[in-house]
PDB file of C-alpha atoms in Angstrom:
ATOM      1  CA  MET A 102       0.000   0.000   0.000  1.00 38.00           C
ATOM      2  CA  LEU A 103       1.433   3.370  -0.996  1.00 36.00           C
ATOM      3  CA  ARG A 104       0.408   6.490   0.845  1.00 42.00           C
ATOM      4  CA  LEU A 105       1.556  10.057   0.923  1.00 40.00           C
ATOM      5  CA  ILE A 106       2.852  11.267   4.227  1.00 43.00           C
ATOM      6  CA  PHE A 107       2.975  15.008   4.676  1.00 43.00           C
ATOM      7  CA  SER A 108       5.797  16.194   6.818  1.00 44.00           C
ATOM      8  CA  ALA A 109       7.605  19.347   7.719  1.00 48.00           C
ATOM      9  CA  SER A 110      11.215  20.026   6.922  1.00 47.00           C
ATOM     10  CA  LEU A 111      13.409  22.786   8.229  1.00 45.00           C
ATOM     11  CA  ALA A 112      14.479  25.161   5.483  1.00 43.00           C
ATOM     12  CA  LEU A 113      16.199  28.339   6.545  1.00 39.00           C
ATOM     13  CA  GLY A 114      14.585  28.093   9.962  1.00 43.00           C
ATOM     14  CA  ALA A 115      11.024  27.827   8.616  1.00 41.00           C
ATOM     15  CA  LEU A 116       8.758  24.820   8.331  1.00 43.00           C
ATOM     16  CA  ALA A 117       7.917  23.851   4.773  1.00 45.00           C
ATOM     17  CA  PRO A 118       5.564  20.995   3.813  1.00 45.00           C
ATOM     18  CA  VAL A 119       7.196  18.039   2.101  1.00 47.00           C
ATOM     19  CA  ALA A 120       5.347  15.116   0.517  1.00 46.00           C
ATOM     20  CA  VAL A 121       7.029  11.750   0.998  1.00 49.00           C
ATOM     21  CA  GLU A 122       5.907   8.476  -0.538  1.00 46.00           C
ATOM     22  CA  ALA A 123       5.908   5.690   2.015  1.00 56.00           C
ATOM     23  CA  LYS A 124       5.126   1.993   1.951  1.00 72.00           C
ATOM     24  CA  SER A 125       3.941  -0.136   4.823  1.00 85.00           C
ATOM     25  CA  SER A 126       6.843  -1.689   6.662  1.00 94.00           C
ATOM     26  CA  CYS A 127       7.156  -4.096   9.580  1.00 97.00           C
ATOM     27  CA  GLY A 128      10.019  -4.791  11.932  1.00 97.00           C
ATOM     28  CA  LEU A 129      11.270  -4.618  15.467  1.00 98.00           C
ATOM     29  CA  ALA A 130      10.452  -1.529  17.484  1.00 98.00           C
ATOM     30  CA  SER A 131      11.499  -0.550  20.985  1.00 97.00           C
ATOM     31  CA  TRP A 132      10.742   2.290  23.361  1.00 96.00           C
ATOM     32  CA  TYR A 133      13.001   4.840  24.953  1.00 92.00           C
ATOM     33  CA  GLY A 134      12.436   7.453  27.544  1.00 81.00           C
ATOM     34  CA  PRO A 135      13.723   7.758  31.096  1.00 80.00           C
ATOM     35  CA  GLY A 136      17.302   8.814  30.319  1.00 89.00           C
ATOM     36  CA  PHE A 137      16.233  11.171  27.523  1.00 94.00           C
ATOM     37  CA  GLU A 138      13.432  13.093  29.252  1.00 96.00           C
ATOM     38  CA  GLY A 139      13.755  16.810  28.503  1.00 96.00           C
ATOM     39  CA  ARG A 140      16.715  16.449  26.134  1.00 96.00           C
ATOM     40  CA  ARG A 141      16.519  17.957  22.658  1.00 97.00           C
ATOM     41  CA  THR A 142      15.529  15.594  19.859  1.00 97.00           C
ATOM     42  CA  ALA A 143      16.843  15.826  16.290  1.00 97.00           C
ATOM     43  CA  SER A 144      13.862  18.066  15.473  1.00 97.00           C
ATOM     44  CA  GLY A 145      14.806  20.485  18.253  1.00 97.00           C
ATOM     45  CA  GLN A 146      11.814  19.580  20.433  1.00 96.00           C
ATOM     46  CA  ARG A 147      12.348  18.488  23.996  1.00 97.00           C
ATOM     47  CA  PHE A 148      11.782  14.770  24.463  1.00 97.00           C
ATOM     48  CA  ASP A 149       8.605  13.887  26.371  1.00 97.00           C
ATOM     49  CA  SER A 150       8.340  10.180  27.111  1.00 96.00           C
ATOM     50  CA  GLN A 151       4.535  10.393  27.215  1.00 96.00           C
ATOM     51  CA  ALA A 152       4.135  12.230  23.896  1.00 97.00           C
ATOM     52  CA  LEU A 153       3.164  10.210  20.823  1.00 98.00           C
ATOM     53  CA  THR A 154       6.506  10.412  19.033  1.00 98.00           C
ATOM     54  CA  THR A 155       9.072   8.137  17.424  1.00 98.00           C
ATOM     55  CA  ALA A 156      12.633   8.047  16.154  1.00 98.00           C
ATOM     56  CA  HIS A 157      13.349   6.729  12.642  1.00 97.00           C
ATOM     57  CA  ARG A 158      16.644   6.727  10.755  1.00 97.00           C
ATOM     58  CA  THR A 159      15.468   8.225   7.451  1.00 96.00           C
ATOM     59  CA  LEU A 160      11.832   9.384   7.436  1.00 97.00           C
ATOM     60  CA  PRO A 161      11.627  13.178   7.346  1.00 97.00           C
ATOM     61  CA  LEU A 162      11.287  14.850  10.731  1.00 98.00           C
ATOM     62  CA  GLY A 163       7.664  15.871  11.238  1.00 97.00           C
ATOM     63  CA  SER A 164       6.278  12.862   9.330  1.00 97.00           C
ATOM     64  CA  ARG A 165       3.118  11.404  10.818  1.00 98.00           C
ATOM     65  CA  ILE A 166       2.931   7.616  10.689  1.00 98.00           C
ATOM     66  CA  LEU A 167       0.470   4.986  11.845  1.00 98.00           C
ATOM     67  CA  VAL A 168       2.069   2.243  13.943  1.00 98.00           C
ATOM     68  CA  THR A 169       0.140  -1.016  14.314  1.00 98.00           C
ATOM     69  CA  ASN A 170       0.786  -4.134  16.361  1.00 98.00           C
ATOM     70  CA  PRO A 171      -0.307  -7.061  14.143  1.00 98.00           C
ATOM     71  CA  ALA A 172      -0.434  -9.361  17.194  1.00 97.00           C
ATOM     72  CA  ASN A 173      -3.266  -7.428  18.893  1.00 98.00           C
ATOM     73  CA  GLY A 174      -4.537  -4.985  16.230  1.00 98.00           C
ATOM     74  CA  LYS A 175      -3.816  -1.882  18.351  1.00 98.00           C
ATOM     75  CA  SER A 176      -2.640   1.266  16.531  1.00 98.00           C
ATOM     76  CA  VAL A 177      -1.279   4.696  17.388  1.00 98.00           C
ATOM     77  CA  LYS A 178      -0.442   7.752  15.256  1.00 98.00           C
ATOM     78  CA  VAL A 179       2.973   9.194  16.008  1.00 98.00           C
ATOM     79  CA  VAL A 180       5.229  11.993  14.764  1.00 98.00           C
ATOM     80  CA  VAL A 181       8.844  11.379  13.764  1.00 98.00           C
ATOM     81  CA  ASN A 182      10.828  13.863  15.847  1.00 98.00           C
ATOM     82  CA  ASP A 183      14.142  12.088  16.375  1.00 98.00           C
ATOM     83  CA  ARG A 184      16.746   9.901  14.675  1.00 98.00           C
ATOM     84  CA  GLY A 185      17.386   6.260  15.514  1.00 96.00           C
ATOM     85  CA  PRO A 186      17.146   3.547  16.599  1.00 96.00           C
ATOM     86  CA  TRP A 187      20.843   2.771  16.610  1.00 92.00           C
ATOM     87  CA  HIS A 188      20.592  -0.701  18.148  1.00 90.00           C
ATOM     88  CA  GLY A 189      20.668  -3.827  15.988  1.00 90.00           C
ATOM     89  CA  ASP A 190      17.985  -4.213  13.343  1.00 93.00           C
ATOM     90  CA  ARG A 191      15.280  -2.159  15.057  1.00 96.00           C
ATOM     91  CA  ARG A 192      13.178   0.054  12.778  1.00 97.00           C
ATOM     92  CA  LEU A 193      11.545   2.440  15.283  1.00 97.00           C
ATOM     93  CA  ASP A 194      12.221   3.801  18.759  1.00 97.00           C
ATOM     94  CA  LEU A 195       8.859   4.898  20.136  1.00 98.00           C
ATOM     95  CA  SER A 196       8.324   7.087  23.155  1.00 98.00           C
ATOM     96  CA  HIS A 197       7.158   5.104  26.169  1.00 97.00           C
ATOM     97  CA  GLY A 198       3.685   6.637  25.837  1.00 97.00           C
ATOM     98  CA  ALA A 199       3.339   5.551  22.202  1.00 98.00           C
ATOM     99  CA  PHE A 200       4.783   2.064  22.723  1.00 98.00           C
ATOM    100  CA  SER A 201       2.501   1.359  25.682  1.00 97.00           C
ATOM    101  CA  ARG A 202      -0.569   2.084  23.492  1.00 98.00           C
ATOM    102  CA  VAL A 203       0.252  -0.798  21.154  1.00 98.00           C
ATOM    103  CA  ALA A 204       2.285  -3.264  23.287  1.00 98.00           C
ATOM    104  CA  GLU A 205       3.214  -4.050  26.861  1.00 97.00           C
ATOM    105  CA  ALA A 206       6.080  -1.764  27.836  1.00 95.00           C
ATOM    106  CA  SER A 207       7.580  -4.597  29.891  1.00 95.00           C
ATOM    107  CA  GLN A 208       8.296  -6.389  26.588  1.00 92.00           C
ATOM    108  CA  GLY A 209      10.756  -3.677  25.642  1.00 93.00           C
ATOM    109  CA  VAL A 210      10.686  -4.737  21.981  1.00 97.00           C
ATOM    110  CA  ALA A 211       7.802  -5.768  19.726  1.00 98.00           C
ATOM    111  CA  ARG A 212       7.231  -6.504  16.046  1.00 98.00           C
ATOM    112  CA  LEU A 213       5.218  -3.546  14.747  1.00 98.00           C
ATOM    113  CA  CYS A 214       4.109  -2.307  11.329  1.00 98.00           C
ATOM    114  CA  PHE A 215       3.988   1.301  10.206  1.00 97.00           C
ATOM    115  CA  SER A 216       2.836   3.321   7.243  1.00 95.00           C
TER     116      SER A 216
END
Protein backbone atom coordinates (compact mmCIF):
# COMPACT_ATOMS: atom_id res chain seq x y z
CA MET A 1 0.00 0.00 0.00
CA LEU A 2 1.43 3.37 -1.00
CA ARG A 3 0.41 6.49 0.85
CA LEU A 4 1.56 10.06 0.92
CA ILE A 5 2.85 11.27 4.23
CA PHE A 6 2.97 15.01 4.68
CA SER A 7 5.80 16.19 6.82
CA ALA A 8 7.60 19.35 7.72
CA SER A 9 11.21 20.03 6.92
CA LEU A 10 13.41 22.79 8.23
CA ALA A 11 14.48 25.16 5.48
CA LEU A 12 16.20 28.34 6.55
CA GLY A 13 14.58 28.09 9.96
CA ALA A 14 11.02 27.83 8.62
CA LEU A 15 8.76 24.82 8.33
CA ALA A 16 7.92 23.85 4.77
CA PRO A 17 5.56 21.00 3.81
CA VAL A 18 7.20 18.04 2.10
CA ALA A 19 5.35 15.12 0.52
CA VAL A 20 7.03 11.75 1.00
CA GLU A 21 5.91 8.48 -0.54
CA ALA A 22 5.91 5.69 2.02
CA LYS A 23 5.13 1.99 1.95
CA SER A 24 3.94 -0.14 4.82
CA SER A 25 6.84 -1.69 6.66
CA CYS A 26 7.16 -4.10 9.58
CA GLY A 27 10.02 -4.79 11.93
CA LEU A 28 11.27 -4.62 15.47
CA ALA A 29 10.45 -1.53 17.48
CA SER A 30 11.50 -0.55 20.99
CA TRP A 31 10.74 2.29 23.36
CA TYR A 32 13.00 4.84 24.95
CA GLY A 33 12.44 7.45 27.54
CA PRO A 34 13.72 7.76 31.10
CA GLY A 35 17.30 8.81 30.32
CA PHE A 36 16.23 11.17 27.52
CA GLU A 37 13.43 13.09 29.25
CA GLY A 38 13.76 16.81 28.50
CA ARG A 39 16.72 16.45 26.13
CA ARG A 40 16.52 17.96 22.66
CA THR A 41 15.53 15.59 19.86
CA ALA A 42 16.84 15.83 16.29
CA SER A 43 13.86 18.07 15.47
CA GLY A 44 14.81 20.49 18.25
CA GLN A 45 11.81 19.58 20.43
CA ARG A 46 12.35 18.49 24.00
CA PHE A 47 11.78 14.77 24.46
CA ASP A 48 8.61 13.89 26.37
CA SER A 49 8.34 10.18 27.11
CA GLN A 50 4.53 10.39 27.21
CA ALA A 51 4.14 12.23 23.90
CA LEU A 52 3.16 10.21 20.82
CA THR A 53 6.51 10.41 19.03
CA THR A 54 9.07 8.14 17.42
CA ALA A 55 12.63 8.05 16.15
CA HIS A 56 13.35 6.73 12.64
CA ARG A 57 16.64 6.73 10.76
CA THR A 58 15.47 8.23 7.45
CA LEU A 59 11.83 9.38 7.44
CA PRO A 60 11.63 13.18 7.35
CA LEU A 61 11.29 14.85 10.73
CA GLY A 62 7.66 15.87 11.24
CA SER A 63 6.28 12.86 9.33
CA ARG A 64 3.12 11.40 10.82
CA ILE A 65 2.93 7.62 10.69
CA LEU A 66 0.47 4.99 11.84
CA VAL A 67 2.07 2.24 13.94
CA THR A 68 0.14 -1.02 14.31
CA ASN A 69 0.79 -4.13 16.36
CA PRO A 70 -0.31 -7.06 14.14
CA ALA A 71 -0.43 -9.36 17.19
CA ASN A 72 -3.27 -7.43 18.89
CA GLY A 73 -4.54 -4.99 16.23
CA LYS A 74 -3.82 -1.88 18.35
CA SER A 75 -2.64 1.27 16.53
CA VAL A 76 -1.28 4.70 17.39
CA LYS A 77 -0.44 7.75 15.26
CA VAL A 78 2.97 9.19 16.01
CA VAL A 79 5.23 11.99 14.76
CA VAL A 80 8.84 11.38 13.76
CA ASN A 81 10.83 13.86 15.85
CA ASP A 82 14.14 12.09 16.38
CA ARG A 83 16.75 9.90 14.68
CA GLY A 84 17.39 6.26 15.51
CA PRO A 85 17.15 3.55 16.60
CA TRP A 86 20.84 2.77 16.61
CA HIS A 87 20.59 -0.70 18.15
CA GLY A 88 20.67 -3.83 15.99
CA ASP A 89 17.98 -4.21 13.34
CA ARG A 90 15.28 -2.16 15.06
CA ARG A 91 13.18 0.05 12.78
CA LEU A 92 11.55 2.44 15.28
CA ASP A 93 12.22 3.80 18.76
CA LEU A 94 8.86 4.90 20.14
CA SER A 95 8.32 7.09 23.15
CA HIS A 96 7.16 5.10 26.17
CA GLY A 97 3.68 6.64 25.84
CA ALA A 98 3.34 5.55 22.20
CA PHE A 99 4.78 2.06 22.72
CA SER A 100 2.50 1.36 25.68
CA ARG A 101 -0.57 2.08 23.49
CA VAL A 102 0.25 -0.80 21.15
CA ALA A 103 2.29 -3.26 23.29
CA GLU A 104 3.21 -4.05 26.86
CA ALA A 105 6.08 -1.76 27.84
CA SER A 106 7.58 -4.60 29.89
CA GLN A 107 8.30 -6.39 26.59
CA GLY A 108 10.76 -3.68 25.64
CA VAL A 109 10.69 -4.74 21.98
CA ALA A 110 7.80 -5.77 19.73
CA ARG A 111 7.23 -6.50 16.05
CA LEU A 112 5.22 -3.55 14.75
CA CYS A 113 4.11 -2.31 11.33
CA PHE A 114 3.99 1.30 10.21
CA SER A 115 2.84 3.32 7.24
